[in-house]
Coordinates of C-alpha atoms and ligand atoms in Angstrom, one line a residue:
Chain Y
X1 CA 2.8 14.5 -39.4
X2 CA 0.8 12.6 -36.8
X3 CA 2.5 9.7 -35.1
X4 CA -0.5 8.1 -33.3
X5 CA -3.9 8.2 -35.1
X6 CA -7.3 7.2 -33.8
X7 CA -9.7 6.9 -36.7
X8 CA -13.4 6.5 -36.0
X9 CA -12.6 4.3 -33.0
X10 CA -15.7 2.7 -31.5
X11 CA -16.2 0.6 -28.4
X12 CA -19.5 -0.9 -27.4
X13 CA -20.2 -2.6 -24.1
X14 CA -23.5 -4.4 -23.8
X15 CA -25.0 -2.5 -26.8
X16 CA -24.1 0.9 -25.4
X17 CA -21.5 2.8 -27.2
X18 CA -18.9 3.9 -24.7
X19 CA -16.5 5.4 -27.2
X20 CA -18.2 6.9 -30.2
X21 CA -16.3 7.3 -33.5
X22 CA -13.4 8.9 -31.9
X23 CA -10.8 10.7 -34.0
X24 CA -7.5 12.0 -32.7
X25 CA -4.1 12.7 -34.1
X26 CA -1.0 13.0 -31.9
X27 CA 2.3 14.2 -33.1
X28 CA 5.6 12.5 -32.2
X29 CA 6.9 13.5 -28.8
X30 CA 3.7 15.3 -27.9
X31 CA 2.0 14.9 -24.4
X32 CA -1.7 14.8 -24.8
X33 CA -4.0 14.5 -21.8
X34 CA -7.4 12.9 -21.9
X35 CA -9.5 14.9 -19.5
X36 CA -13.1 14.3 -18.7
X37 CA -15.6 13.3 -16.0
X38 CA -15.7 9.8 -14.6
X39 CA -17.2 7.3 -17.0
X40 CA -16.6 9.3 -20.1
X41 CA -14.4 6.5 -21.7
X42 CA -10.9 7.6 -21.0
X43 CA -9.7 4.3 -19.6
X44 CA -11.6 2.4 -22.3
X45 CA -9.8 4.4 -25.0
X46 CA -6.4 4.0 -23.4
X47 CA -7.0 0.2 -23.1
X48 CA -7.9 0.0 -26.8
X49 CA -4.7 1.8 -27.7
X50 CA -2.7 -0.6 -25.4
X51 CA -4.6 -3.6 -26.8
X52 CA -6.3 -4.7 -23.6
X53 CA -9.6 -4.2 -25.3
X54 CA -10.5 -4.9 -28.9
X55 CA -11.9 -2.0 -31.0
X56 CA -15.4 -2.5 -32.2
X57 CA -14.8 -0.2 -35.2
X58 CA -12.3 2.1 -36.7
X59 CA -8.5 1.8 -36.6
X60 CA -5.5 2.8 -34.5
X61 CA -2.4 3.7 -36.4
X62 CA 1.1 4.1 -34.9
X63 CA 3.9 5.4 -37.0
X64 CA 2.0 4.7 -40.2
X65 CA 1.2 1.1 -39.3
X66 CA -2.2 -0.1 -38.1
X67 CA -1.9 -1.8 -34.7
X68 CA -5.5 -2.3 -33.5
X69 CA -5.4 -6.0 -34.5
X70 CA -2.2 -6.8 -32.7
X71 CA -2.3 -8.4 -29.2
X72 CA -1.0 -6.2 -26.4
X73 CA 2.3 -8.0 -26.2
X74 CA 3.1 -7.0 -29.8
X75 CA 2.2 -3.4 -29.6
X76 CA 5.2 -1.9 -27.8
X77 CA 3.2 0.5 -25.7
X78 CA 4.5 1.4 -22.3
X79 CA 1.7 1.5 -19.8
X80 CA 1.7 3.0 -16.3
X81 CA -1.3 1.9 -14.2
X82 CA -3.2 3.8 -11.6
X83 CA -2.3 1.2 -9.0
X84 CA 1.2 0.8 -10.3
X85 CA 0.8 -2.9 -11.0
X86 CA 4.3 -3.9 -10.0
X87 CA 5.1 -7.6 -9.9
X88 CA 5.0 -8.3 -6.1
X89 CA 7.3 -11.3 -6.3
X90 CA 10.1 -9.5 -8.1
X91 CA 12.6 -6.9 -6.9
X92 CA 12.6 -3.4 -8.3
X93 CA 15.5 -4.5 -10.6
X94 CA 13.6 -7.5 -11.9
X95 CA 10.5 -5.5 -12.4
X96 CA 12.3 -3.0 -14.6
X97 CA 14.3 -5.7 -16.3
X98 CA 11.3 -7.9 -17.2
X99 CA 10.5 -6.3 -20.5
X100 CA 14.1 -6.4 -21.5
X101 CA 14.5 -10.0 -20.6
X102 CA 11.4 -10.8 -22.8
X103 CA 13.2 -9.0 -25.6
X104 CA 16.3 -11.2 -25.1
X105 CA 18.5 -8.2 -24.5
X106 CA 22.0 -9.4 -23.5
X107 CA 22.5 -9.4 -19.7
X108 CA 25.2 -6.7 -19.5
X109 CA 23.0 -4.4 -21.5
X110 CA 19.9 -5.2 -19.3
X111 CA 22.0 -4.3 -16.3
X112 CA 23.1 -1.0 -17.7
X113 CA 19.7 0.0 -19.1
X114 CA 17.9 -0.9 -15.8
X115 CA 20.3 1.1 -13.8
X116 CA 20.0 4.1 -16.1
X117 CA 16.2 3.9 -16.0
X118 CA 16.2 3.8 -12.2
X119 CA 18.6 6.7 -12.1
X120 CA 16.3 8.7 -14.4
X121 CA 13.4 8.2 -11.9
X122 CA 15.8 8.9 -9.0
X123 CA 15.7 5.5 -7.5
X124 CA 19.3 4.4 -7.7
X125 CA 20.1 2.1 -4.8
X126 CA 16.6 0.6 -4.6
X127 CA 17.3 -2.3 -7.0
X128 CA 17.0 -5.0 -4.4
X129 CA 13.8 -3.8 -2.7
X130 CA 10.5 -5.5 -3.2
X131 CA 7.5 -3.3 -4.2
X132 CA 5.8 -3.6 -0.8
X133 CA 8.9 -2.0 0.7
X134 CA 8.4 1.2 -1.3
X135 CA 6.2 4.2 -0.8
X136 CA 3.4 4.9 -3.3
X137 CA 5.4 7.6 -5.1
X138 CA 8.4 5.3 -5.3
X139 CA 6.3 2.5 -6.7
X140 CA 4.9 4.8 -9.3
X141 CA 8.5 5.8 -10.3
X142 CA 9.4 2.1 -10.7
X143 CA 6.4 1.6 -12.8
X144 CA 7.4 4.6 -15.0
X145 CA 11.0 3.2 -15.3
X146 CA 9.6 -0.2 -16.2
X147 CA 7.4 1.2 -18.9
X148 CA 10.2 3.5 -20.3
X149 CA 13.1 1.1 -20.2
X150 CA 11.8 -0.9 -23.2
X151 CA 11.7 2.3 -25.3
X152 CA 8.0 1.9 -26.2
X153 CA 6.5 3.8 -29.1
X154 CA 3.9 5.4 -26.9
X155 CA 3.7 6.0 -23.2
X156 CA 0.2 5.5 -21.7
X157 CA -0.5 6.8 -18.2
X158 CA -3.9 6.1 -16.6
X159 CA -4.4 8.5 -13.8
X160 CA -0.9 7.7 -12.6
X161 CA -1.0 10.2 -9.7
X162 CA -4.4 9.8 -8.3
X163 CA -3.3 7.5 -5.4
X164 CA -0.7 10.1 -4.2
X165 CA -1.2 12.9 -1.8
X166 CA -1.6 16.4 -3.2
X167 CA 2.0 17.6 -2.6
X168 CA 3.6 14.5 -4.0
X169 CA 1.2 14.6 -6.9
X170 CA 2.5 18.0 -7.9
X171 CA 6.1 16.9 -7.6
X172 CA 5.6 13.7 -9.5
X173 CA 3.8 15.5 -12.4
X174 CA 6.7 17.9 -12.9
X175 CA 9.0 14.9 -12.8
X176 CA 6.9 13.0 -15.4
X177 CA 6.9 16.0 -17.7
X178 CA 10.7 16.4 -17.3
X179 CA 11.3 12.8 -18.1
X180 CA 8.8 12.8 -21.0
X181 CA 10.5 15.8 -22.6
X182 CA 13.9 14.4 -22.0
X183 CA 13.1 11.1 -23.6
X184 CA 10.9 12.8 -26.2
X185 CA 8.3 10.1 -26.0
X186 CA 4.8 10.4 -27.4
X187 CA 2.5 10.3 -24.4
X188 CA -1.1 10.0 -23.4
X189 CA -1.9 11.1 -19.9
X190 CA -5.4 10.3 -18.5
X191 CA -6.6 12.4 -15.7
X192 CA -9.8 13.9 -14.4
X193 CA -7.9 16.6 -12.6
X194 CA -8.1 19.6 -14.8
X195 CA -5.4 21.5 -13.0
X196 CA -3.1 18.6 -13.7
X197 CA -4.1 18.5 -17.4
X198 CA -3.7 22.3 -17.8
X199 CA -0.3 22.2 -16.1
X200 CA 1.5 19.5 -18.0
X201 CA -0.1 19.0 -21.4
X202 CA 1.0 20.1 -24.9
X203 CA -2.6 19.5 -25.8
X204 CA -5.7 18.5 -24.0
X205 CA -8.4 16.3 -25.4
X206 CA -11.6 17.0 -23.4
X207 CA -13.8 14.0 -23.4
X208 CA -17.5 13.8 -22.7
X209 CA -19.7 10.7 -23.0
X210 CA -17.4 8.8 -25.3
X211 CA -16.7 11.8 -27.6
X212 CA -13.8 14.2 -27.8
X213 CA -15.3 17.6 -27.4
X214 CA -12.2 19.6 -28.1
X215 CA -8.5 19.1 -28.6
X216 CA -6.4 22.1 -28.0
X217 CA -3.6 23.7 -26.1
X218 CA -4.3 24.3 -22.4
X219 CA -4.5 28.1 -23.1
X220 CA -7.0 27.7 -26.0
X221 CA -9.1 25.2 -24.0
X222 CA -9.3 27.6 -21.2
X223 CA -9.8 30.8 -23.1
X224 CA -11.6 29.6 -26.2
X225 CA -13.7 26.7 -25.2
X226 CA -15.6 25.4 -28.3
X227 CA -18.5 23.7 -26.7
X228 CA -20.7 24.4 -23.7
X229 CA -19.4 21.3 -22.0
X230 CA -15.8 22.4 -22.3
X231 CA -16.8 25.9 -21.0
X232 CA -18.5 24.5 -18.0
X233 CA -16.1 21.6 -17.3
X234 CA -12.8 23.5 -17.5
X235 CA -12.5 26.1 -14.7
X236 CA -15.5 27.7 -13.3
X237 CA -18.0 29.8 -15.1
X238 CA -20.8 32.2 -14.5
X239 CA -23.7 32.0 -16.8
X240 CA -25.1 35.4 -17.7
X241 CA -27.9 36.5 -20.0
X242 CA -27.8 39.6 -22.2
X243 CA -30.4 41.4 -24.2
X244 CA -29.5 42.4 -27.8
X245 CA -30.6 46.0 -28.1
X246 CA -28.9 46.9 -31.4
X247 CA -27.1 45.2 -34.2
X248 CA -24.4 46.5 -36.4
X249 CA -22.7 45.2 -39.5
X250 CA -19.9 42.6 -39.1
X251 CA -21.6 40.6 -36.4
X252 CA -21.3 43.4 -33.9
X253 CA -24.1 43.8 -31.3
X254 CA -24.9 46.1 -28.5
X255 CA -26.0 43.9 -25.6
X256 CA -27.5 45.0 -22.4
X257 CA -26.8 43.2 -19.2
X258 CA -29.5 44.6 -17.0
X259 CA -28.6 48.1 -18.2
X260 CA -24.9 47.5 -18.5
X261 CA -24.3 48.1 -22.2
X262 CA -21.5 46.5 -24.1
X263 CA -20.6 46.2 -27.7
X264 CA -19.3 42.8 -28.7
X265 CA -18.9 40.6 -31.7
X266 CA -21.5 37.9 -31.7
X267 CA -24.2 36.8 -34.1
X268 CA -27.4 38.1 -32.7
X269 CA -30.7 39.6 -33.7
X270 CA -32.3 42.6 -32.2
X271 CA -34.5 42.0 -29.2
X272 CA -33.3 38.5 -28.5
X273 CA -31.7 37.0 -25.4
X274 CA -28.2 35.5 -25.5
X275 CA -26.5 33.4 -22.9
X276 CA -22.8 33.9 -22.2
X277 CA -20.3 32.3 -19.9
X278 CA -17.9 34.5 -17.9
X279 CA -15.0 33.2 -15.8
X280 CA -15.0 34.4 -12.1
X281 CA -11.5 35.9 -12.4
X282 CA -12.5 38.1 -15.3
X283 CA -14.9 40.1 -13.2
X284 CA -13.8 43.3 -11.4
X285 CA -15.9 45.1 -8.9
X286 CA -15.9 48.7 -8.0
X287 CA -17.7 50.8 -5.5
X288 CA -17.8 53.6 -7.9
X289 CA -17.4 53.4 -11.7
X290 CA -18.7 55.1 -14.8
X291 CA -20.6 52.0 -15.8
X292 CA -21.2 48.4 -14.7
X293 CA -23.7 45.9 -13.6
X294 CA -25.2 46.8 -10.3
X295 CA -25.1 43.8 -7.9
X296 CA -25.1 43.2 -4.2
X297 CA -22.2 41.5 -2.4
X298 CA -23.9 38.6 -0.7
X299 CA -20.8 37.0 0.8
X300 CA -17.1 37.2 0.6
X301 CA -14.7 34.3 1.2
X302 CA -11.0 34.9 1.8
X303 CA -9.0 32.3 -0.1
X304 CA -5.4 33.4 0.6
X305 CA -4.1 35.2 -2.5
X306 CA -7.6 36.0 -3.7
X307 CA -11.0 36.6 -2.4
X308 CA -14.2 35.1 -3.7
X309 CA -17.2 37.4 -3.8
X310 CA -20.7 36.0 -4.2
X311 CA -22.7 38.6 -6.1
X312 CA -26.4 38.7 -6.2
X313 CA -28.4 40.1 -9.2
X314 CA -32.1 39.7 -8.7
X315 CA -32.5 35.9 -8.3
X316 CA -29.2 35.1 -9.9
X317 CA -25.8 34.6 -8.3
X318 CA -22.4 35.2 -9.8
X319 CA -19.0 34.5 -8.4
X320 CA -16.0 36.9 -8.8
X321 CA -12.5 35.9 -7.8
X322 CA -10.4 39.0 -7.3
X323 CA -6.7 39.1 -6.3
X324 CA -6.2 40.7 -2.9
X325 CA -3.5 42.9 -4.4
X326 CA -6.0 44.4 -6.8
X327 CA -8.7 44.9 -4.4
X328 CA -8.3 45.0 -0.6
X329 CA -11.2 42.8 0.6
X330 CA -11.6 44.9 3.7
X331 CA -13.0 47.7 1.5
X332 CA -16.0 45.6 0.6
X333 CA -18.7 45.0 3.1
X334 CA -21.2 42.1 2.8
X335 CA -24.6 43.5 1.8
X336 CA -23.1 46.4 0.0
X337 CA -24.0 47.4 -3.6
X338 CA -21.1 47.4 -6.1
X339 CA -20.6 47.6 -9.8
X340 CA -19.4 44.5 -11.6
X341 CA -17.3 45.2 -14.7
X342 CA -15.7 43.0 -17.3
X343 CA -14.1 43.3 -20.6
X344 CA -16.6 42.3 -23.3
X345 CA -13.9 40.1 -25.0
X346 CA -14.0 37.8 -22.0
X347 CA -17.5 36.8 -22.6
X348 CA -17.7 33.2 -24.0
X349 CA -20.6 32.7 -26.3
X350 CA -22.6 29.6 -25.6
X351 CA -23.3 27.2 -28.4
X352 CA -27.0 26.7 -28.0
Chain U
X1 CA -10.6 -7.2 36.7
X2 CA -13.9 -8.3 35.2
X3 CA -12.3 -9.6 32.1
X4 CA -9.5 -11.6 33.7
X5 CA -11.6 -14.5 35.0
X6 CA -13.4 -15.4 31.6
X7 CA -10.1 -15.1 29.9
X8 CA -8.4 -17.5 32.3
X9 CA -11.3 -19.9 31.8
X10 CA -11.0 -19.7 28.1
X11 CA -7.3 -20.4 28.2
X12 CA -7.8 -23.3 30.5
X13 CA -10.4 -24.7 28.2
X14 CA -8.2 -24.3 25.1
X15 CA -5.4 -26.1 26.9
X16 CA -7.7 -29.0 27.7
X17 CA -8.8 -29.3 24.1
X18 CA -5.2 -29.3 22.9
X19 CA -4.2 -32.0 25.4
X20 CA -7.2 -34.0 24.3
X21 CA -6.2 -33.6 20.6
X22 CA -2.5 -34.3 21.1
X23 CA -2.7 -37.1 23.6
X24 CA -3.3 -40.0 21.2
X25 CA -0.3 -38.9 19.1
X26 CA 1.9 -38.6 22.1
X27 CA 0.8 -42.0 23.3
X28 CA 1.6 -43.6 20.0
X29 CA 5.0 -41.9 19.7
X30 CA 6.0 -42.9 23.2
X31 CA 4.8 -46.4 23.2
X32 CA 6.8 -47.1 20.0
X33 CA 9.8 -46.8 22.2
X34 CA 8.9 -49.6 24.6
X35 CA 11.2 -52.6 25.2
X36 CA 8.3 -54.9 25.7
X37 CA 6.8 -57.3 23.1
X38 CA 3.4 -55.7 23.4
X39 CA 2.1 -52.2 23.2
X40 CA 2.0 -50.5 26.5
X41 CA 1.7 -47.0 27.8
X42 CA 3.7 -45.5 29.5
X43 CA 6.5 -47.4 27.7
X44 CA 8.7 -49.7 29.7
X45 CA 12.3 -48.6 29.0
X46 CA 13.5 -46.9 25.9
X47 CA 14.6 -48.5 22.7
X48 CA 14.6 -48.0 18.9
X49 CA 14.3 -51.7 18.4
X50 CA 10.8 -51.6 16.8
X51 CA 12.0 -49.2 14.2
X52 CA 15.0 -51.5 13.4
X53 CA 12.5 -54.4 13.3
X54 CA 10.8 -52.8 10.3
X55 CA 13.6 -54.1 8.1
X56 CA 12.4 -57.6 8.7
X57 CA 9.0 -56.5 7.4
X58 CA 9.5 -55.7 3.7
X59 CA 5.7 -55.6 3.2
X60 CA 5.7 -52.4 5.3
X61 CA 8.5 -50.9 3.3
X62 CA 6.6 -51.9 0.1
X63 CA 3.4 -50.3 1.3
X64 CA 5.3 -47.2 2.4
X65 CA 6.8 -46.8 -1.1
X66 CA 3.4 -47.4 -2.7
X67 CA 1.7 -44.8 -0.4
X68 CA 4.4 -42.3 -1.2
X69 CA 4.0 -42.8 -4.9
X70 CA 0.2 -42.7 -4.8
X71 CA 0.4 -39.5 -2.6
X72 CA 2.8 -37.9 -5.0
X73 CA 0.7 -38.8 -8.0
X74 CA -2.5 -37.6 -6.3
X75 CA -0.8 -34.4 -5.2
X76 CA 0.5 -33.5 -8.7
X77 CA -2.7 -34.3 -10.6
X78 CA -5.0 -32.7 -8.1
X79 CA -2.8 -29.6 -7.9
X80 CA -2.8 -29.2 -11.7
X81 CA -6.5 -29.8 -12.1
X82 CA -7.5 -27.9 -9.0
X83 CA -5.4 -24.9 -9.9
X84 CA -6.9 -24.7 -13.4
X85 CA -10.4 -25.2 -12.1
X86 CA -9.9 -22.5 -9.5
X87 CA -8.8 -20.0 -12.2
X88 CA -11.8 -20.9 -14.3
X89 CA -14.2 -20.5 -11.3
X90 CA -12.8 -17.3 -10.0
X91 CA -12.2 -15.5 -13.3
X92 CA -14.8 -16.6 -15.8
X93 CA -18.5 -16.8 -16.1
X94 CA -19.7 -19.8 -17.9
X95 CA -22.8 -21.9 -18.2
X96 CA -23.1 -24.4 -15.4
X97 CA -20.5 -22.8 -13.2
X98 CA -22.5 -23.4 -10.0
X99 CA -23.0 -27.0 -11.0
X100 CA -19.3 -27.5 -11.6
X101 CA -18.4 -25.9 -8.3
X102 CA -20.9 -28.0 -6.4
X103 CA -19.8 -31.2 -8.2
X104 CA -16.2 -30.6 -7.4
X105 CA -17.0 -29.8 -3.8
X106 CA -19.3 -32.8 -3.3
X107 CA -16.6 -35.3 -2.1
X108 CA -16.4 -33.2 1.0
X109 CA -20.1 -33.8 1.7
X110 CA -20.3 -37.5 0.9
X111 CA -19.1 -39.9 3.7
X112 CA -15.9 -41.5 2.4
X113 CA -17.3 -45.0 3.0
X114 CA -20.1 -44.3 0.5
X115 CA -17.6 -42.8 -1.8
X116 CA -15.4 -45.9 -1.5
X117 CA -18.3 -48.2 -2.3
X118 CA -19.2 -46.1 -5.3
X119 CA -15.6 -46.2 -6.6
X120 CA -15.4 -50.0 -6.1
X121 CA -18.5 -50.5 -8.2
X122 CA -17.4 -48.0 -10.8
X123 CA -13.9 -49.5 -11.1
X124 CA -15.2 -53.0 -11.5
X125 CA -17.8 -51.7 -14.0
X126 CA -15.1 -50.1 -16.2
X127 CA -12.8 -53.1 -15.5
X128 CA -10.1 -51.2 -13.7
X129 CA -8.2 -53.5 -11.4
X130 CA -6.7 -52.6 -8.1
X131 CA -3.6 -50.6 -9.0
X132 CA -1.7 -47.5 -8.0
X133 CA -3.6 -45.7 -10.9
X134 CA -6.9 -46.7 -9.4
X135 CA -5.8 -45.4 -6.0
X136 CA -4.7 -42.1 -7.5
X137 CA -8.0 -41.7 -9.3
X138 CA -9.9 -42.3 -6.1
X139 CA -7.7 -39.9 -4.1
X140 CA -7.5 -37.0 -6.4
X141 CA -11.3 -36.8 -6.6
X142 CA -11.1 -36.5 -2.8
X143 CA -8.3 -33.9 -2.7
X144 CA -9.3 -31.5 -5.5
X145 CA -11.8 -29.7 -3.2
X146 CA -9.0 -29.0 -0.8
X147 CA -6.7 -27.7 -3.5
X148 CA -9.4 -25.5 -4.9
X149 CA -10.2 -24.0 -1.5
X150 CA -6.6 -23.0 -1.1
X151 CA -6.0 -21.8 -4.6
X152 CA -9.3 -19.9 -4.8
X153 CA -8.4 -18.1 -1.6
X154 CA -5.2 -16.9 -3.1
X155 CA -6.8 -15.9 -6.3
X156 CA -9.5 -13.8 -4.6
X157 CA -8.0 -10.3 -4.3
X158 CA -5.4 -11.1 -7.0
X159 CA -4.8 -7.8 -8.8
X160 CA -5.1 -8.7 -12.5
X161 CA -3.5 -5.5 -13.7
X162 CA -0.1 -7.0 -13.1
X163 CA -1.0 -9.6 -15.8
X164 CA -1.9 -6.7 -18.1
X165 CA 1.3 -5.0 -17.2
X166 CA 3.2 -8.2 -18.2
X167 CA 1.4 -8.4 -21.5
X168 CA 2.1 -4.8 -22.1
X169 CA 5.8 -5.5 -21.6
X170 CA 5.6 -8.2 -24.2
X171 CA 4.7 -11.4 -22.4
X172 CA 2.5 -13.9 -24.2
X173 CA -0.3 -15.9 -22.4
X174 CA 1.9 -18.8 -21.2
X175 CA 4.6 -16.5 -20.0
X176 CA 2.1 -14.4 -18.1
X177 CA 0.8 -17.5 -16.4
X178 CA 4.1 -19.1 -15.4
X179 CA 6.1 -15.9 -14.7
X180 CA 3.4 -13.8 -13.1
X181 CA 0.2 -15.5 -12.1
X182 CA 1.7 -18.7 -10.7
X183 CA 4.5 -17.2 -8.7
X184 CA 2.0 -14.8 -7.1
X185 CA -0.5 -17.6 -6.1
X186 CA 2.3 -20.0 -5.4
X187 CA 1.7 -20.2 -1.6
X188 CA -1.9 -21.4 -2.1
X189 CA -0.8 -23.9 -4.8
X190 CA 2.0 -25.4 -2.7
X191 CA -0.3 -25.6 0.4
X192 CA -2.9 -27.4 -1.8
X193 CA -0.3 -29.8 -3.1
X194 CA 0.9 -30.7 0.4
X195 CA -2.7 -31.0 1.7
X196 CA -3.5 -33.4 -1.2
X197 CA -0.3 -35.4 -0.4
X198 CA -1.2 -35.7 3.3
X199 CA -4.9 -36.6 2.6
X200 CA -3.9 -39.3 0.2
X201 CA -1.1 -40.6 2.4
X202 CA -3.3 -40.9 5.4
X203 CA -6.4 -42.2 3.7
X204 CA -7.7 -45.5 4.9
X205 CA -11.4 -45.5 4.2
X206 CA -11.4 -45.1 0.4
X207 CA -8.2 -47.2 -0.1
X208 CA -9.8 -50.1 1.8
X209 CA -12.2 -50.6 -1.1
X210 CA -9.6 -50.4 -3.8
X211 CA -6.6 -52.3 -2.5
X212 CA -5.9 -56.0 -3.4
X213 CA -3.4 -58.4 -1.8
X214 CA -0.4 -57.0 -3.7
X215 CA -1.5 -53.4 -3.8
X216 CA -1.7 -52.3 -0.2
X217 CA -1.2 -48.7 1.0
X218 CA 0.5 -48.1 4.4
X219 CA -2.7 -47.2 6.4
X220 CA -4.4 -50.3 5.1
X221 CA -1.3 -52.4 5.9
X222 CA -1.3 -51.2 9.4
X223 CA -5.0 -51.8 9.7
X224 CA -4.9 -55.4 8.5
X225 CA -1.7 -56.1 10.4
X226 CA -3.5 -55.1 13.6
X227 CA -6.3 -57.5 13.1
X228 CA -3.9 -60.4 13.6
X229 CA -1.0 -59.0 15.6
X230 CA -0.7 -56.2 18.1
X231 CA 3.0 -55.5 18.7
X232 CA 4.9 -52.2 18.8
X233 CA 5.8 -52.4 15.1
X234 CA 2.4 -50.8 14.6
X235 CA 3.3 -47.9 16.8
X236 CA 6.7 -47.4 15.1
X237 CA 5.1 -47.4 11.6
X238 CA 2.4 -45.0 12.9
X239 CA 5.1 -42.8 14.4
X240 CA 6.8 -42.5 11.1
X241 CA 3.6 -41.5 9.4
X242 CA 2.9 -39.0 12.1
X243 CA 6.4 -37.5 11.8
X244 CA 6.1 -37.2 8.0
X245 CA 2.7 -35.5 8.3
X246 CA 4.0 -33.1 11.0
X247 CA 7.0 -32.2 8.8
X248 CA 4.7 -31.4 5.9
X249 CA 2.4 -29.3 8.2
X250 CA 5.4 -27.4 9.4
X251 CA 6.4 -26.7 5.8
X252 CA 2.9 -25.4 5.1
X253 CA 3.0 -23.3 8.2
X254 CA 6.4 -21.9 7.0
X255 CA 5.0 -21.0 3.6
X256 CA 1.6 -19.7 4.6
X257 CA 0.8 -19.9 8.3
X258 CA -1.9 -22.4 9.2
X259 CA -4.2 -19.6 10.3
X260 CA -4.2 -18.2 6.8
X261 CA -5.0 -21.6 5.3
X262 CA -8.1 -22.1 7.3
X263 CA -9.3 -18.6 7.2
X264 CA -9.8 -18.7 3.5
X265 CA -12.5 -16.3 2.3
X266 CA -14.6 -18.8 0.4
Ligands
ATP401 N1 -15.8 -4.1 -19.0 C1 -16.9 -3.3 -19.1 N2 -18.1 -3.7 -19.3 C2 -19.2 -2.9 -19.4 N3 -19.1 -1.6 -19.3 C3 -17.9 -1.0 -19.1 C4 -16.7 -1.9 -19.0 N4 -15.7 -1.0 -18.8 C5 -16.2 0.2 -18.8 N5 -17.5 0.2 -18.9 C6 -18.3 1.4 -19.0 O1 -17.8 2.3 -20.0 C7 -17.9 3.6 -19.5 C8 -16.5 4.3 -19.6 O2 -15.7 3.7 -18.7 P1 -14.2 4.1 -18.5 O3 -13.6 3.2 -17.5 O4 -13.5 4.2 -19.8 O5 -14.3 5.5 -17.9 P2 -13.2 6.6 -17.4 O6 -13.4 7.8 -18.3 O7 -11.9 5.9 -17.4 O8 -13.7 7.0 -16.0 P3 -12.9 7.2 -14.6 O9 -12.5 8.6 -14.6 O10 -13.9 7.0 -13.5 O11 -11.8 6.2 -14.6 C9 -18.5 3.6 -18.2 O12 -19.8 4.0 -18.3 C10 -18.3 2.2 -17.7 O13 -19.4 1.8 -16.9
MG402 MG1 -10.5 5.3 -15.8

């Protein structure tokens, strides 16, 4: 049963469709990330859900009721803004209490709920401060408490962490997920940081040019990208071309990568070329091995736990990321020939 | 070393300018304390007699009350219109926006004498007699540009996402305006209101064209009184006006800081 439904949602600005017939179903209590490059329509979609923008087509349904014609103040969505958007003339307490006051909640209950919300975001004792007397991370927590205290139907977060420094960003994202799971609130989290999306999401909706390319769990998005864009956008990939030398029944082919023969399942016809994507961490290199793709180590870069090897095959370059516990980088000398080896199952077919 | 001399010169020059600006005010304030029957500086002796004497001049009290009422009316009306106009100009694109902005700002460019003549003709044309209402109309046209300058300055850089946040939390349009927008631009609005008050309260030029024998503002009263008599009553009334203005300026300074008022971005 889906709790939040986007059905054929369209948004047009100046005759260009910025969001194109978008469909998405989110289950109750689920955390879904919108992930995509800048300008792909993440904020626009979120603003339509919150009611700050009108939809130009389609419908938005929450808990079985269409909401896309309601004004934002009637939708009961909790929004956390990128720049926090705290009311500068109100104390932390009044900021968090604002939504409750509008709902005419009795004073004693307001008091109790605000204090609980502030405790949840670990800001007890800051009630009397003004927003400008708080750090960025603290302001973001107030903003989260303010959104959650009204018990909204859906929590919407638009790049809530992008104004924080890297370390705080990681802490805050754990905290947000903790709170989200504890409250059990259906959440949309907009980000263009794929690591963030992979780390916290139940499912990720990868967006590109106003369309959702794929909605899936982080593992599925990473390991089984369904479109070329997703393959290239999530993580890093090498593009590699193989030559089909033989076909068998059941979509099995024998493919040659410059003499490195592998049998894999893909639809191919004899004597054609096929493009594949291959993630850098799926490649192993050996100085001696029974088979493999012969390449030259152009450069190696020590990256702490792993080393990145730039491999040259004719006029093409690959990258391979190999853990230093698997291969001691000192054994490999730049300029040396090695054999690159991978498991045929790791090859991601392109969709051309 | 090389920078010390120019700096000293600059300071000296600034002090001279301040003295030049403040001197007339000080002269008026001090000469209102004289014991003589005529205005003299430096004052001879010190007395508050000329302030007490005001009680025997009900026409000054009348004018004072009228001026205060007109200034209050002007302040309220120009603040409301000026604030709404500022919001429209800063936030919305509409046809004729530049024309509206220019029109509203034009009283700043026209000499007030010309403006006074124009008002006189206009009022007699529409048959509006000299009255507090006529004065308020004349004045708020003058003061709206000031209010707009101040309010526009506080609206530029206003982060509108806080309005969205309020809507998101359940506030309707009016609530958003009165609970979020207005409190945040409050300093500009208050400064605008006070400026409008002072401008109206101090205005002589425009009022001269509008007043009649029984509707006379304080500056006009002082002006006409001086044409026949020249005693220290004038200086005591003027001192009261100066003090009131200074108090209001101090209030603005407390709210905003004068520097901020004049360094508005637009
Ligand atoms: N009010 C508007 N008027 C016209 N075009 C707009 C408007 N708002 C957004 N756009 C356009 O719509 C597209 C999507 O914008 P949107 O803000 O949704 O992107 P985004 O995915 O949130 O990007 P980012 O990661 O940079 O925040 C962009 O091309 C943008 O230029
Ligand atoms: Mg955005």
